[in-house]
Every structure is written in C-alpha cells, then in structure tokens.
Amino acid sequence: MAQNQIKWPENKKSTIVLTYDDALPSQLKVAVPDLQRAKLTATFFLTSDIDSNSIASWRMLSKKGFELGNHTVFHPCAGTDDNPVPSDHYTAYQIIREIEVMDRFLYAVDGKTKRTFAYPCAETIVGGKDYVDSLRKYTLVKYARAGGDSTAFITDFSHLDPFRVPSYGLEGGETGAQLIAFVKKVQQSGGLGIIMIHGVGGDYITISAEAQRQLIGYLQTQRNEIWIPTFQQAMDYVNKQIPLKAQKQ
C-alpha cells in the first residue's frame, strides 16, 4: 500500500515526529524550551534516570501534550566499555519485565496506562536473541521505535511492523541543514519520518542547540504542509487507516 493511501490530518502532506531518548538534562534545559516557544510537541523516551529533580518537569510536560515513552529502567545494550548495563546476559523475559517495571514507574509520573517504547541503542537483541516477537505477545506497549539512518522514513505502510518502526537515528554532530534535508525528503515522499535525538547542546550523541533551532524554524514554516504529532499520535492515526496489529516482518 503506497503512501498516497495515507491521508494525513487537515490535508497535511507528510508527517514528522521528533523523539528524544534517555531523559537527558540538556533536553529539559535546551530542547524543551525551544519546542515550547515554537508550540511543537514531541516524544521523550525515558529511563529511570528521571529523578526527584526532574520528575516534576516531565509530569508537567505530559500535561502540556508531550508524550512520555518507555525506554526501560536501566537501558541495557550490547556490552561495551561505555555502556554501564550490558544486555548480553539478559533473557527476553528479563527485558520485558524491566519494560513492565518502567511502565509502572511512568504511570506514577503521568497516570497513563498505554504507551510506546523505544529499544535501547536501537537494539532488538538481548542475550543473542531477538525479543521483538516476545514483546509483541504482551500488551505492555502499543508501538516500538527502532533505529535507522537518513533513508529510514516510511512510505510503505502496508508492510510497517508496529514493533519495528524505523527512525533516523542521529549520531551526533548533524547540522541544521542535514536535519532539514531529511525533512524535505519525507515531504517529497508524502510519508512519515521519525527523528531520534539524544543530547541537544550538551550530554552525548549531541546536536547543537543551533541545529535544533534551525530544524524547528523550518518545521514552523511548513506547518500547513507537515503534521508534527507525538509518536503515539502518529501511529494511532496510521493504525486507524491501515490496521497494523497483526502484521509481522
């Protein structure tokens, strides 16, 4: 099914979703104020790095229409020197249990019972085994965001796996021009593009505050053309038009 069979809300021609991972301080300090000034919403995939200093801020953002997604408690990834919690010895049950615990943690923050998920480090494998189908069997999360590069935008919705939704995973250092170029490619396709961001003007896998401002500025000029919802809003909308629940890849 081609992209022309998705009719975006309010006659918009394409959709861009901004997502931010790991509950980083620079997101609250830099990214959020710029988004709020532009009256744009976004999705934040949180870990247990949220704490007594930041939870009130995350709760307030939820009330203002931002989405708080699940990114596990400890963010386990394949073992490397700079990764504090290796996933090498996890089982599918352990990672799903950890997602469940984080779900309860987030319920205490925003009172919501159904949310989306992002795979830590965009990895779907723990302990040498893919756990996507195990996650699919549970009712913990509605949709799961995976990774990808600047070609990873969606036009073929009939084959979109709701538990492997691709995104443009920034590697750090991207310029505003590069980010805008991705958006323009999505616009030309009429499809859905999801951007995975970490640090903004600080922390790690960082883009500059200026790069984000340039991206936001461009999105503002394209409001009549581009729908900019949260991840769950976008996926719910697609799912209403093309049921995704039973699909697998």
PDB file of C-alpha atoms in Angstrom:
ATOM      1  CA  MET A   1       0.000   0.000   0.000  1.00  0.00           C
ATOM      2  CA  ALA A   2       1.598   3.232  -1.113  1.00  0.00           C
ATOM      3  CA  GLN A   3       1.902   6.446   0.774  1.00  0.00           C
ATOM      4  CA  ASN A   4      -0.901   8.083  -1.213  1.00  0.00           C
ATOM      5  CA  GLN A   5      -3.345   5.870   0.649  1.00  0.00           C
ATOM      6  CA  ILE A   6      -2.475   7.650   3.898  1.00  0.00           C
ATOM      7  CA  LYS A   7      -4.349  10.906   4.120  1.00  0.00           C
ATOM      8  CA  TRP A   8      -2.768  12.983   6.836  1.00  0.00           C
ATOM      9  CA  PRO A   9      -4.925  15.177   9.111  1.00  0.00           C
ATOM     10  CA  GLU A  10      -6.053  18.625   7.978  1.00  0.00           C
ATOM     11  CA  ASN A  11      -4.827  17.942   4.433  1.00  0.00           C
ATOM     12  CA  LYS A  12      -1.194  17.874   5.587  1.00  0.00           C
ATOM     13  CA  LYS A  13       1.103  16.227   3.048  1.00  0.00           C
ATOM     14  CA  SER A  14       3.578  14.441   5.319  1.00  0.00           C
ATOM     15  CA  THR A  15       4.346  13.763   8.978  1.00  0.00           C
ATOM     16  CA  ILE A  16       7.435  14.355  11.116  1.00  0.00           C
ATOM     17  CA  VAL A  17       7.805  13.037  14.672  1.00  0.00           C
ATOM     18  CA  LEU A  18      10.512  14.358  16.988  1.00  0.00           C
ATOM     19  CA  THR A  19      11.710  11.849  19.593  1.00  0.00           C
ATOM     20  CA  TYR A  20      14.302  12.298  22.351  1.00  0.00           C
ATOM     21  CA  ASP A  21      15.964   9.427  24.221  1.00  0.00           C
ATOM     22  CA  ASP A  22      17.414   8.836  27.699  1.00  0.00           C
ATOM     23  CA  ALA A  23      15.843  11.650  29.772  1.00  0.00           C
ATOM     24  CA  LEU A  24      18.908  13.853  29.360  1.00  0.00           C
ATOM     25  CA  PRO A  25      19.322  17.162  31.239  1.00  0.00           C
ATOM     26  CA  SER A  26      20.014  19.058  28.017  1.00  0.00           C
ATOM     27  CA  GLN A  27      16.586  18.059  26.744  1.00  0.00           C
ATOM     28  CA  LEU A  28      14.849  19.828  29.618  1.00  0.00           C
ATOM     29  CA  LYS A  29      17.295  22.733  29.582  1.00  0.00           C
ATOM     30  CA  VAL A  30      17.590  23.370  25.840  1.00  0.00           C
ATOM     31  CA  ALA A  31      15.308  21.231  23.682  1.00  0.00           C
ATOM     32  CA  VAL A  32      12.033  21.659  25.570  1.00  0.00           C
ATOM     33  CA  PRO A  33      12.085  25.466  25.849  1.00  0.00           C
ATOM     34  CA  ASP A  34      12.706  25.761  22.097  1.00  0.00           C
ATOM     35  CA  LEU A  35       9.896  23.310  21.337  1.00  0.00           C
ATOM     36  CA  GLN A  36       7.520  25.160  23.626  1.00  0.00           C
ATOM     37  CA  ARG A  37       8.355  28.533  22.109  1.00  0.00           C
ATOM     38  CA  ALA A  38       7.546  27.066  18.704  1.00  0.00           C
ATOM     39  CA  LYS A  39       4.378  25.383  20.038  1.00  0.00           C
ATOM     40  CA  LEU A  40       5.636  21.990  18.862  1.00  0.00           C
ATOM     41  CA  THR A  41       5.156  18.692  20.644  1.00  0.00           C
ATOM     42  CA  ALA A  42       7.499  15.691  20.854  1.00  0.00           C
ATOM     43  CA  THR A  43       8.012  12.277  22.422  1.00  0.00           C
ATOM     44  CA  PHE A  44      10.551  11.657  25.188  1.00  0.00           C
ATOM     45  CA  PHE A  45      11.618   8.058  25.788  1.00  0.00           C
ATOM     46  CA  LEU A  46      12.551   7.939  29.464  1.00  0.00           C
ATOM     47  CA  THR A  47      14.651   5.639  31.633  1.00  0.00           C
ATOM     48  CA  SER A  48      14.992   5.530  35.408  1.00  0.00           C
ATOM     49  CA  ASP A  49      17.479   8.385  35.067  1.00  0.00           C
ATOM     50  CA  ILE A  50      14.483  10.591  35.764  1.00  0.00           C
ATOM     51  CA  ASP A  51      14.769  11.590  39.405  1.00  0.00           C
ATOM     52  CA  SER A  52      13.358  13.806  42.138  1.00  0.00           C
ATOM     53  CA  ASN A  53      14.817  16.864  40.424  1.00  0.00           C
ATOM     54  CA  SER A  54      13.297  16.199  37.010  1.00  0.00           C
ATOM     55  CA  ILE A  55      10.090  14.211  37.547  1.00  0.00           C
ATOM     56  CA  ALA A  56       8.015  17.333  38.193  1.00  0.00           C
ATOM     57  CA  SER A  57       9.208  18.741  34.870  1.00  0.00           C
ATOM     58  CA  TRP A  58       8.402  15.547  32.976  1.00  0.00           C
ATOM     59  CA  ARG A  59       4.969  15.400  34.614  1.00  0.00           C
ATOM     60  CA  MET A  60       4.247  18.979  33.567  1.00  0.00           C
ATOM     61  CA  LEU A  61       5.334  18.246  30.006  1.00  0.00           C
ATOM     62  CA  SER A  62       2.906  15.343  29.861  1.00  0.00           C
ATOM     63  CA  LYS A  63       0.108  17.660  30.921  1.00  0.00           C
ATOM     64  CA  LYS A  64       1.093  20.018  28.111  1.00  0.00           C
ATOM     65  CA  GLY A  65       0.744  17.365  25.425  1.00  0.00           C
ATOM     66  CA  PHE A  66       4.241  15.890  25.238  1.00  0.00           C
ATOM     67  CA  GLU A  67       4.460  12.093  25.226  1.00  0.00           C
ATOM     68  CA  LEU A  68       6.467  10.153  27.816  1.00  0.00           C
ATOM     69  CA  GLY A  69       7.554   6.829  26.340  1.00  0.00           C
ATOM     70  CA  ASN A  70       9.219   3.755  27.834  1.00  0.00           C
ATOM     71  CA  HIS A  71      12.966   3.233  27.297  1.00  0.00           C
ATOM     72  CA  THR A  72      13.484   0.557  30.025  1.00  0.00           C
ATOM     73  CA  VAL A  73      14.743   1.041  33.562  1.00  0.00           C
ATOM     74  CA  PHE A  74      18.485   0.522  33.014  1.00  0.00           C
ATOM     75  CA  HIS A  75      18.923   0.981  29.233  1.00  0.00           C
ATOM     76  CA  PRO A  76      20.698  -2.352  28.628  1.00  0.00           C
ATOM     77  CA  CYS A  77      22.722  -2.596  25.410  1.00  0.00           C
ATOM     78  CA  ALA A  78      25.359  -4.899  23.961  1.00  0.00           C
ATOM     79  CA  GLY A  79      28.357  -4.831  26.278  1.00  0.00           C
ATOM     80  CA  THR A  80      30.881  -2.072  25.635  1.00  0.00           C
ATOM     81  CA  ASP A  81      33.201  -0.110  27.872  1.00  0.00           C
ATOM     82  CA  ASP A  82      30.944   2.935  27.871  1.00  0.00           C
ATOM     83  CA  ASN A  83      27.723   1.030  28.450  1.00  0.00           C
ATOM     84  CA  PRO A  84      27.063   0.501  32.169  1.00  0.00           C
ATOM     85  CA  VAL A  85      24.416  -2.231  31.789  1.00  0.00           C
ATOM     86  CA  PRO A  86      25.264  -4.912  29.196  1.00  0.00           C
ATOM     87  CA  SER A  87      22.356  -6.824  27.684  1.00  0.00           C
ATOM     88  CA  ASP A  88      24.457  -9.870  26.788  1.00  0.00           C
ATOM     89  CA  HIS A  89      23.121 -11.980  29.648  1.00  0.00           C
ATOM     90  CA  TYR A  90      19.528 -10.746  29.580  1.00  0.00           C
ATOM     91  CA  THR A  91      16.699 -13.058  28.566  1.00  0.00           C
ATOM     92  CA  ALA A  92      13.578 -11.942  26.720  1.00  0.00           C
ATOM     93  CA  TYR A  93      11.658 -12.376  29.973  1.00  0.00           C
ATOM     94  CA  GLN A  94      14.089 -10.131  31.860  1.00  0.00           C
ATOM     95  CA  ILE A  95      13.955  -7.274  29.367  1.00  0.00           C
ATOM     96  CA  ILE A  96      10.162  -7.451  29.151  1.00  0.00           C
ATOM     97  CA  ARG A  97       9.937  -7.496  32.941  1.00  0.00           C
ATOM     98  CA  GLU A  98      12.159  -4.413  33.015  1.00  0.00           C
ATOM     99  CA  ILE A  99       9.897  -2.675  30.497  1.00  0.00           C
ATOM    100  CA  GLU A 100       6.938  -3.556  32.717  1.00  0.00           C
ATOM    101  CA  VAL A 101       8.606  -2.048  35.776  1.00  0.00           C
ATOM    102  CA  MET A 102       9.392   1.143  33.871  1.00  0.00           C
ATOM    103  CA  ASP A 103       5.781   1.242  32.705  1.00  0.00           C
ATOM    104  CA  ARG A 104       4.655   1.327  36.350  1.00  0.00           C
ATOM    105  CA  PHE A 105       7.239   3.988  37.137  1.00  0.00           C
ATOM    106  CA  LEU A 106       5.918   6.142  34.300  1.00  0.00           C
ATOM    107  CA  TYR A 107       2.317   5.567  35.389  1.00  0.00           C
ATOM    108  CA  ALA A 108       3.285   7.182  38.690  1.00  0.00           C
ATOM    109  CA  VAL A 109       4.575  10.164  36.715  1.00  0.00           C
ATOM    110  CA  ASP A 110       1.791  10.790  34.203  1.00  0.00           C
ATOM    111  CA  GLY A 111      -1.089   8.452  35.105  1.00  0.00           C
ATOM    112  CA  LYS A 112      -1.206   6.862  31.647  1.00  0.00           C
ATOM    113  CA  THR A 113      -1.589   3.145  31.112  1.00  0.00           C
ATOM    114  CA  LYS A 114      -0.810   2.641  27.412  1.00  0.00           C
ATOM    115  CA  ARG A 115       2.426   3.948  25.993  1.00  0.00           C
ATOM    116  CA  THR A 116       5.047   3.472  23.323  1.00  0.00           C
ATOM    117  CA  PHE A 117       8.542   2.013  23.611  1.00  0.00           C
ATOM    118  CA  ALA A 118      11.980   2.641  22.110  1.00  0.00           C
ATOM    119  CA  TYR A 119      14.627  -0.088  22.020  1.00  0.00           C
ATOM    120  CA  PRO A 120      17.777   0.919  23.955  1.00  0.00           C
ATOM    121  CA  CYS A 121      20.591   1.615  21.483  1.00  0.00           C
ATOM    122  CA  ALA A 122      18.007   0.671  18.809  1.00  0.00           C
ATOM    123  CA  GLU A 123      18.884  -2.974  19.531  1.00  0.00           C
ATOM    124  CA  THR A 124      16.204  -5.659  19.419  1.00  0.00           C
ATOM    125  CA  ILE A 125      18.531  -8.424  20.618  1.00  0.00           C
ATOM    126  CA  VAL A 126      19.351  -9.398  24.193  1.00  0.00           C
ATOM    127  CA  GLY A 127      21.391 -12.446  25.171  1.00  0.00           C
ATOM    128  CA  GLY A 128      21.897 -13.214  21.493  1.00  0.00           C
ATOM    129  CA  LYS A 129      18.170 -13.484  20.740  1.00  0.00           C
ATOM    130  CA  ASP A 130      15.668 -11.137  19.164  1.00  0.00           C
ATOM    131  CA  TYR A 131      12.902 -10.301  21.636  1.00  0.00           C
ATOM    132  CA  VAL A 132      10.526  -8.384  19.372  1.00  0.00           C
ATOM    133  CA  ASP A 133       8.038 -11.224  18.981  1.00  0.00           C
ATOM    134  CA  SER A 134       8.104 -11.874  22.720  1.00  0.00           C
ATOM    135  CA  LEU A 135       7.328  -8.206  23.321  1.00  0.00           C
ATOM    136  CA  ARG A 136       4.607  -8.388  20.697  1.00  0.00           C
ATOM    137  CA  LYS A 137       2.788 -11.114  22.670  1.00  0.00           C
ATOM    138  CA  TYR A 138       2.426  -8.890  25.708  1.00  0.00           C
ATOM    139  CA  THR A 139       0.149  -5.871  25.996  1.00  0.00           C
ATOM    140  CA  LEU A 140       2.750  -3.642  27.610  1.00  0.00           C
ATOM    141  CA  VAL A 141       3.370  -1.265  24.721  1.00  0.00           C
ATOM    142  CA  LYS A 142       1.391  -0.200  21.669  1.00  0.00           C
ATOM    143  CA  TYR A 143       4.234   0.534  19.276  1.00  0.00           C
ATOM    144  CA  ALA A 144       8.021   0.296  19.375  1.00  0.00           C
ATOM    145  CA  ARG A 145      10.512   2.604  17.691  1.00  0.00           C
ATOM    146  CA  ALA A 146      13.652   1.084  16.223  1.00  0.00           C
ATOM    147  CA  GLY A 147      16.633   2.728  14.520  1.00  0.00           C
ATOM    148  CA  GLY A 148      17.842   3.561  11.038  1.00  0.00           C
ATOM    149  CA  ASP A 149      19.617   6.237   9.039  1.00  0.00           C
ATOM    150  CA  SER A 150      18.581   9.230   6.952  1.00  0.00           C
ATOM    151  CA  THR A 151      16.869   6.921   4.454  1.00  0.00           C
ATOM    152  CA  ALA A 152      14.659   5.398   7.174  1.00  0.00           C
ATOM    153  CA  PHE A 153      11.357   7.121   6.585  1.00  0.00           C
ATOM    154  CA  ILE A 154       8.103   5.317   5.950  1.00  0.00           C
ATOM    155  CA  THR A 155       6.064   5.270   2.768  1.00  0.00           C
ATOM    156  CA  ASP A 156       5.024   1.603   2.567  1.00  0.00           C
ATOM    157  CA  PHE A 157       2.552   1.480   5.434  1.00  0.00           C
ATOM    158  CA  SER A 158       1.094  -1.883   4.456  1.00  0.00           C
ATOM    159  CA  HIS A 159       4.353  -3.565   5.476  1.00  0.00           C
ATOM    160  CA  LEU A 160       5.082  -1.409   8.517  1.00  0.00           C
ATOM    161  CA  ASP A 161       5.701  -3.539  11.588  1.00  0.00           C
ATOM    162  CA  PRO A 162       4.361  -1.567  14.596  1.00  0.00           C
ATOM    163  CA  PHE A 163       7.072  -3.161  16.757  1.00  0.00           C
ATOM    164  CA  ARG A 164       9.917  -2.227  14.398  1.00  0.00           C
ATOM    165  CA  VAL A 165       9.092   1.333  13.403  1.00  0.00           C
ATOM    166  CA  PRO A 166      12.227   2.821  11.782  1.00  0.00           C
ATOM    167  CA  SER A 167      13.682   6.207  12.609  1.00  0.00           C
ATOM    168  CA  TYR A 168      16.532   8.485  11.607  1.00  0.00           C
ATOM    169  CA  GLY A 169      18.944   7.856  14.458  1.00  0.00           C
ATOM    170  CA  LEU A 170      21.231  10.842  14.818  1.00  0.00           C
ATOM    171  CA  GLU A 171      24.860  10.004  15.519  1.00  0.00           C
ATOM    172  CA  GLY A 172      25.782  13.424  16.904  1.00  0.00           C
ATOM    173  CA  GLY A 173      27.092  16.495  15.134  1.00  0.00           C
ATOM    174  CA  GLU A 174      24.414  16.698  12.467  1.00  0.00           C
ATOM    175  CA  THR A 175      23.841  20.226  11.205  1.00  0.00           C
ATOM    176  CA  GLY A 176      20.549  22.000  10.885  1.00  0.00           C
ATOM    177  CA  ALA A 177      20.918  21.688   7.108  1.00  0.00           C
ATOM    178  CA  GLN A 178      21.223  17.893   7.380  1.00  0.00           C
ATOM    179  CA  LEU A 179      18.145  17.655   9.574  1.00  0.00           C
ATOM    180  CA  ILE A 180      16.156  19.878   7.248  1.00  0.00           C
ATOM    181  CA  ALA A 181      17.296  17.797   4.259  1.00  0.00           C
ATOM    182  CA  PHE A 182      15.787  14.720   5.919  1.00  0.00           C
ATOM    183  CA  VAL A 183      12.508  16.543   6.487  1.00  0.00           C
ATOM    184  CA  LYS A 184      12.437  17.634   2.855  1.00  0.00           C
ATOM    185  CA  LYS A 185      12.922  14.032   1.700  1.00  0.00           C
ATOM    186  CA  VAL A 186       9.953  13.000   3.845  1.00  0.00           C
ATOM    187  CA  GLN A 187       7.918  15.845   2.393  1.00  0.00           C
ATOM    188  CA  GLN A 188       8.716  14.744  -1.140  1.00  0.00           C
ATOM    189  CA  SER A 189       7.660  11.182  -0.299  1.00  0.00           C
ATOM    190  CA  GLY A 190       4.432  12.144   1.438  1.00  0.00           C
ATOM    191  CA  GLY A 191       5.353   9.719   4.188  1.00  0.00           C
ATOM    192  CA  LEU A 192       6.247   9.568   7.886  1.00  0.00           C
ATOM    193  CA  GLY A 193       9.682  10.477   9.228  1.00  0.00           C
ATOM    194  CA  ILE A 194      10.763   9.962  12.833  1.00  0.00           C
ATOM    195  CA  ILE A 195      13.924  11.589  14.185  1.00  0.00           C
ATOM    196  CA  MET A 196      15.814  10.039  17.130  1.00  0.00           C
ATOM    197  CA  ILE A 197      17.649  12.706  19.134  1.00  0.00           C
ATOM    198  CA  HIS A 198      19.775  12.459  22.291  1.00  0.00           C
ATOM    199  CA  GLY A 199      21.712  15.458  23.597  1.00  0.00           C
ATOM    200  CA  VAL A 200      20.927  18.996  22.452  1.00  0.00           C
ATOM    201  CA  GLY A 201      23.718  21.427  23.194  1.00  0.00           C
ATOM    202  CA  GLY A 202      25.172  19.039  25.784  1.00  0.00           C
ATOM    203  CA  ASP A 203      25.302  15.472  27.146  1.00  0.00           C
ATOM    204  CA  TYR A 204      26.122  12.862  24.450  1.00  0.00           C
ATOM    205  CA  ILE A 205      25.321  11.916  20.850  1.00  0.00           C
ATOM    206  CA  THR A 206      24.812  15.651  20.729  1.00  0.00           C
ATOM    207  CA  ILE A 207      23.500  18.016  18.132  1.00  0.00           C
ATOM    208  CA  SER A 208      23.994  21.720  18.719  1.00  0.00           C
ATOM    209  CA  ALA A 209      21.225  23.901  20.065  1.00  0.00           C
ATOM    210  CA  GLU A 210      21.517  25.893  16.846  1.00  0.00           C
ATOM    211  CA  ALA A 211      20.957  22.778  14.708  1.00  0.00           C
ATOM    212  CA  GLN A 212      17.757  22.019  16.588  1.00  0.00           C
ATOM    213  CA  ARG A 213      16.623  25.644  16.299  1.00  0.00           C
ATOM    214  CA  GLN A 214      17.173  25.560  12.556  1.00  0.00           C
ATOM    215  CA  LEU A 215      15.148  22.354  12.321  1.00  0.00           C
ATOM    216  CA  ILE A 216      12.364  23.813  14.453  1.00  0.00           C
ATOM    217  CA  GLY A 217      12.414  27.014  12.429  1.00  0.00           C
ATOM    218  CA  TYR A 218      11.959  25.081   9.216  1.00  0.00           C
ATOM    219  CA  LEU A 219       9.132  22.997  10.684  1.00  0.00           C
ATOM    220  CA  GLN A 220       7.394  26.209  11.725  1.00  0.00           C
ATOM    221  CA  THR A 221       7.474  27.480   8.148  1.00  0.00           C
ATOM    222  CA  GLN A 222       5.930  24.211   6.971  1.00  0.00           C
ATOM    223  CA  ARG A 223       3.031  23.946   9.417  1.00  0.00           C
ATOM    224  CA  ASN A 224       0.496  23.934   6.595  1.00  0.00           C
ATOM    225  CA  GLU A 225       2.320  21.056   4.912  1.00  0.00           C
ATOM    226  CA  ILE A 226       3.653  18.895   7.763  1.00  0.00           C
ATOM    227  CA  TRP A 227       1.798  17.258  10.658  1.00  0.00           C
ATOM    228  CA  ILE A 228       4.019  17.145  13.778  1.00  0.00           C
ATOM    229  CA  PRO A 229       2.384  14.835  16.354  1.00  0.00           C
ATOM    230  CA  THR A 230       3.814  12.617  19.075  1.00  0.00           C
ATOM    231  CA  PHE A 231       4.933   9.100  18.168  1.00  0.00           C
ATOM    232  CA  GLN A 232       1.785   7.523  19.624  1.00  0.00           C
ATOM    233  CA  GLN A 233      -0.497  10.034  17.912  1.00  0.00           C
ATOM    234  CA  ALA A 234       1.136   9.344  14.548  1.00  0.00           C
ATOM    235  CA  MET A 235       0.998   5.575  14.944  1.00  0.00           C
ATOM    236  CA  ASP A 236      -2.573   5.609  16.226  1.00  0.00           C
ATOM    237  CA  TYR A 237      -3.578   7.619  13.165  1.00  0.00           C
ATOM    238  CA  VAL A 238      -1.820   5.220  10.764  1.00  0.00           C
ATOM    239  CA  ASN A 239      -3.315   2.244  12.589  1.00  0.00           C
ATOM    240  CA  LYS A 240      -6.849   3.577  12.138  1.00  0.00           C
ATOM    241  CA  GLN A 241      -6.343   3.776   8.402  1.00  0.00           C
ATOM    242  CA  ILE A 242      -4.300   0.611   7.944  1.00  0.00           C
ATOM    243  CA  PRO A 243      -4.604  -1.864  10.844  1.00  0.00           C
ATOM    244  CA  LEU A 244      -1.100  -2.778  11.961  1.00  0.00           C
ATOM    245  CA  LYS A 245      -1.617  -5.016  14.982  1.00  0.00           C
ATOM    246  CA  ALA A 246      -1.349  -8.424  13.317  1.00  0.00           C
ATOM    247  CA  GLN A 247       1.499  -7.589  10.995  1.00  0.00           C
ATOM    248  CA  LYS A 248       4.973  -9.020  11.333  1.00  0.00           C
ATOM    249  CA  GLN A 249       8.186  -8.831   9.356  1.00  0.00           C
TER     250      GLN A 249
END
